[in-house]
Amino acid sequence: MGVKRGAGRLGAAMFAPALLYIVALVGVPLVLAFLYSVGDVKVGSVGYRFVGLDNFISVLQSPTFRGALLHSFLFTVGAQLIVIICANILALALVDRFRGRGLVRFFILLPWVAPISLGAIGWKWILDSIYSVINWALVQLHLVKQFEAPMWLGEPTLAMLSVIMVHAWRMLPFSTVILLAGLTAIPKDIPEAAAVDGAGFWRTHFQITIPMMTPIINVAVLFGVIFTFTDMTVVYILTRGGPYNTTQVLPSLAFFTGILGGDLAEGAAISVFLVPILVVIAWLMLRLAHRAEVV
Amino acid sequence: MAVVETKDLTKVFTPGERGAVNDVNLLTREGEFMVFLGPSGSGKTTLLRMIAGLEDPTAGEILIGGQVVTHLPPRDRGIAMVFQSYALYPHLSVYKNITFPLRAQGVPKEEHRGKVEWAAGLLGIGELLKRKPRELSGGERQRVALARAIVREPTVFLLDEPLSNLDAKLRASAREELTQFHERVGTTTIYVTHDQIEAMAMGDRIVVLHEGFVRQVGSPREVYDDPADTFVATFLGSPPMNLVDHGDVLVGFRPEHLLPRPLVEGPAVEIGVRVTGIEYLGSERIVYALIDRDRFAEQKVVAKLPATYEVGVADGEAVEFAVAERNLRFFDKTSEKRADSRALVWG
Amino acid sequence: MIGLKGARRRRLPFQIYRWTALSVFSVLLAFPFVWMAITSFKQTSDLYNLNNNPFLFNERPTLEHLKLLFEETLFPRWFLNTAFAGAMVVLITLLLAVPAAYALARLTGRWGERLGIAIFLTYLIPPTLLFIPMSRVVSELGLQDSLWSIIVVYPTFTVPFSIWLLMAFFKSIPRELEDAAMVDGLTRFQAFVKLVIPISFSGILTVVIFTFTLVTQEFVYALTFISSASNQTIGVGVPIYLVRGDVYYWGSLMAACLIASLPIAVFYNLFLDRFIAGFTVGAVK
Ligand SMILES: Nc1ncnc2c1ncn2[C@@H]1O[C@H](COP(=O)(O)OP(=O)(O)O)[C@@H](O)[C@H]1O
Ligand SMILES: [Mg+2]
């Protein structure tokens, strides 16, 4: 038996288990998700009837759904905007070695590495309607009166702001370490050449370093967008989509409709609205990876 | 011990394109040190890897010790190989590296120590057995790789540019050591290199490869003095052989044979040249010149003058050079193969 | 990834910038955990007295909440559930991902790249797109409300990510090593088992750690598939089932969050650089 031909068979044998598993438990559900979204499946129902775009039409007519679509974009754009600005600031502050850097990094990473559901419940306590420590501080500073303190999770605008901030809190460490990896990968001689050419530190940073980091910033943003747009944990724990669905996002609405409400078809139709964004992101990522390889 | 034979061995990586190795027929001698020499990309590594069983031939056969091994895996061919990077197992100590082939082939454990001591003694690395590969210098790594290769007493040794990672000075002494080592163990050895000095110094015979074809097989003296074609003529020697266009043939002569007229004895052809540049290299002078006469005018030639010839040759000057007739080689202009010697009507 | 030997001297404005940024963000990012710690040891009456400074221990610190957590709630059970599910998922992930990553890195040639991309895209498919049909699949398998449901499903995201990480790792091992092992007497598969796996030990350890932490962090699938409190993991058990009716036992709740978060955070930190490498492959050269 020849080496290469044997190797091909061995390779197939080694890859097959993972492939079978992924086809069965990602491929099949993915296909089912699309089938459900154009069918009439309820929990416990048997059989399947094709209903075309009925589910999509029905969800599109629902104000709750249109709200959730809007909130999803708000949630994603808002959180990612905050994250990418703060991550740039933080990465630059962390790039050199200094005493205590390891400890600082540990603190800064906590929100990302701790389970998000637990972090979120911590915030729920911090933003509590009565015992919020933030409100206590605001009262002490005489910025608000004790019984007029903001209801962080009970008032639509504030609730949206809160879930955005908490999610940004969660994603900031992730983007920071990715940018940090990009920053340390820039060859030292390029900023040094700029310094020799007479550029000051900040000019070098904004005109040389940041442009050179564009690909890695793109990576951070693309992953950030995916992780934010498809997340329901923060919303579910902090507000359950409330008050009055004002913080409902697509994934949480899909959960309430499909799992708790038992309407699998309509839940699936809502989830399927995540797909276009995912496809765009995936396409952008592949382009990015392709470019990085060519250069 | 055994001989290696290849029959019409061919390897095509990309169907439709020229093969990396084409129709190679070789037969080593018992205990021979054979060198594959050729420029980078000429197919040396591919040929060696097919002999090792690491690459499947597209066509042809391989025999080791008279037995067809074309479709045997590497482990059943009784060979040992030293790789360009040495391929020492980074997580194992030197001792464990050397015993790896023994363990892989199920040699009883009691025999390990004795065999390692023998191999390590032969290569003078007895002190290094406890170290990890990363704690070794380049020269030490090369010896460990050799020890790992000989420890199970293979019938054939394959080495792929084992000296190319060493610095120039170390390389010269390692060359010498390898030659002595081969004399001691006497195993049939195939050695790949792109360095003609290595090939000339070490090889019993040299196989010159170009674009996957064997251009010539012969002793170092044969490939240098009697190149089979213009490729071999110009690939070996530094500077390469001069080739002068002469009607339907190319006339070749080595730079060290192109000498000022008074130095050449016996029947010779005279070549008047105009010097265009001179390099002083200490022990010799390299003279660049253009032929100055008749229908060969303006063809470039190079001469190598020993430093012991002290007569001045100056830039821009016209000088009378000559080549002894016995030192002329003729090549067919279209096939570029060697042609019969003939009397030259020069001018 | 930390390349600098000996910090570069920076001028004062940069020092001010750095320390301001670091202090502000450290406080903002770590504060909830500090708050969990403070809350965990406060007496309930102290917690709920609006006139008290919440940053201070106005009454004696107490271990009541911890006691309650360990003695009267399912917290220890969730801990065990999580550890068990984590171990099983790690096992499945290694069995599937290690050979597959090696096959992609070495053996499948031109197809390797395409399959690699496909695997990467699989990782981008979120649980929130799959959980509805997945709940059907889980019940078809008869696993609803069982810890085994998540053990079977979690590898859908740990396997692709691990393949991706390990593929880069295996590619960095010189092929000549395996060639040498094959000349030395092993088959290719033996070379994989006896040579590649030991050399890749740290890469495999990284995968173990990340698989385990991903299991502890997952929320959506566990919430969807498991309906009885006693079968839950920490990630869902604590925020959902520690709440009795509408009453939040903040002290115990915060203690649970802290206890579960810190060990995971410490582990994760140790292997962070490798994890990041998994995301930045291709973009950092
Ligand atoms: N695995 C491979 N796939 C495709 N082409 C290859 C492969 N290995 C070698 N080649 C090609 O075969 C030719 C000979 O390569 P090689 O044997 O490595 O030459 P050498 O060792 O003489 O430098 C080269 O053109 C090279 O690009
Ligand atoms: Mg080579």
Coordinates of N, CA, C and O in Angstrom, one line a residue, chain B residues 19 27 48 76 116 129 137 142 158 174 184-185 199 246 269 305 312 334:
Chain B
G19 N 7.2 16.1 -14.8 CA 7.4 15.5 -13.5 C 8.5 16.0 -12.7 O 9.5 16.7 -13.3
L27 N 21.7 2.5 -10.4 CA 22.1 1.2 -9.7 C 23.3 1.6 -8.8 O 24.4 1.9 -9.4
L48 N 15.0 11.0 -3.5 CA 15.4 10.3 -2.3 C 14.2 9.9 -1.5 O 14.2 8.8 -0.9
D76 N 9.5 -0.8 6.4 CA 9.9 -2.2 6.0 C 11.0 -2.2 4.9 O 11.2 -3.2 4.3
V116 N 23.1 1.9 21.9 CA 23.3 3.4 22.0 C 24.8 3.7 22.3 O 25.3 4.6 21.7
L129 N 23.9 12.4 26.1 CA 22.7 11.5 26.1 C 21.5 12.0 26.9 O 20.4 11.7 26.6
S137 N 24.1 22.1 19.9 CA 24.5 23.0 18.8 C 24.2 22.3 17.5 O 23.9 21.1 17.5
Q142 N 23.5 17.2 14.3 CA 23.7 16.4 13.2 C 24.3 15.1 13.6 O 23.9 14.0 13.0
L158 N 20.2 7.2 3.8 CA 19.8 8.3 2.9 C 20.0 9.6 3.7 O 19.6 9.7 4.8
A174 N 32.7 18.8 9.1 CA 31.6 17.7 9.1 C 31.7 16.8 7.9 O 31.5 15.6 7.9
R184 N 34.2 3.8 7.9 CA 34.1 2.9 9.1 C 33.0 1.9 9.0 O 33.1 0.7 9.2
V185 N 31.7 2.4 8.7 CA 30.6 1.6 8.7 C 30.3 0.9 7.4 O 29.8 -0.2 7.3
A199 N 29.8 17.4 -3.2 CA 29.7 16.3 -4.0 C 31.0 15.8 -4.5 O 31.3 14.6 -4.5
H246 N 30.7 27.5 -32.3 CA 31.6 27.3 -33.4 C 30.8 26.5 -34.4 O 30.9 25.2 -34.5
V269 N 45.1 25.5 -29.4 CA 44.5 26.5 -30.3 C 44.7 27.9 -29.6 O 44.6 28.0 -28.4
L305 N 43.7 32.2 -13.6 CA 45.2 32.2 -13.7 C 45.7 31.9 -12.3 O 45.3 32.6 -11.3
G312 N 52.0 40.4 -15.6 CA 50.8 41.3 -15.5 C 49.9 41.1 -16.7 O 50.2 41.0 -17.8
T334 N 22.5 21.5 -31.1 CA 21.0 21.4 -30.9 C 20.7 20.5 -29.7 O 19.9 20.8 -28.9

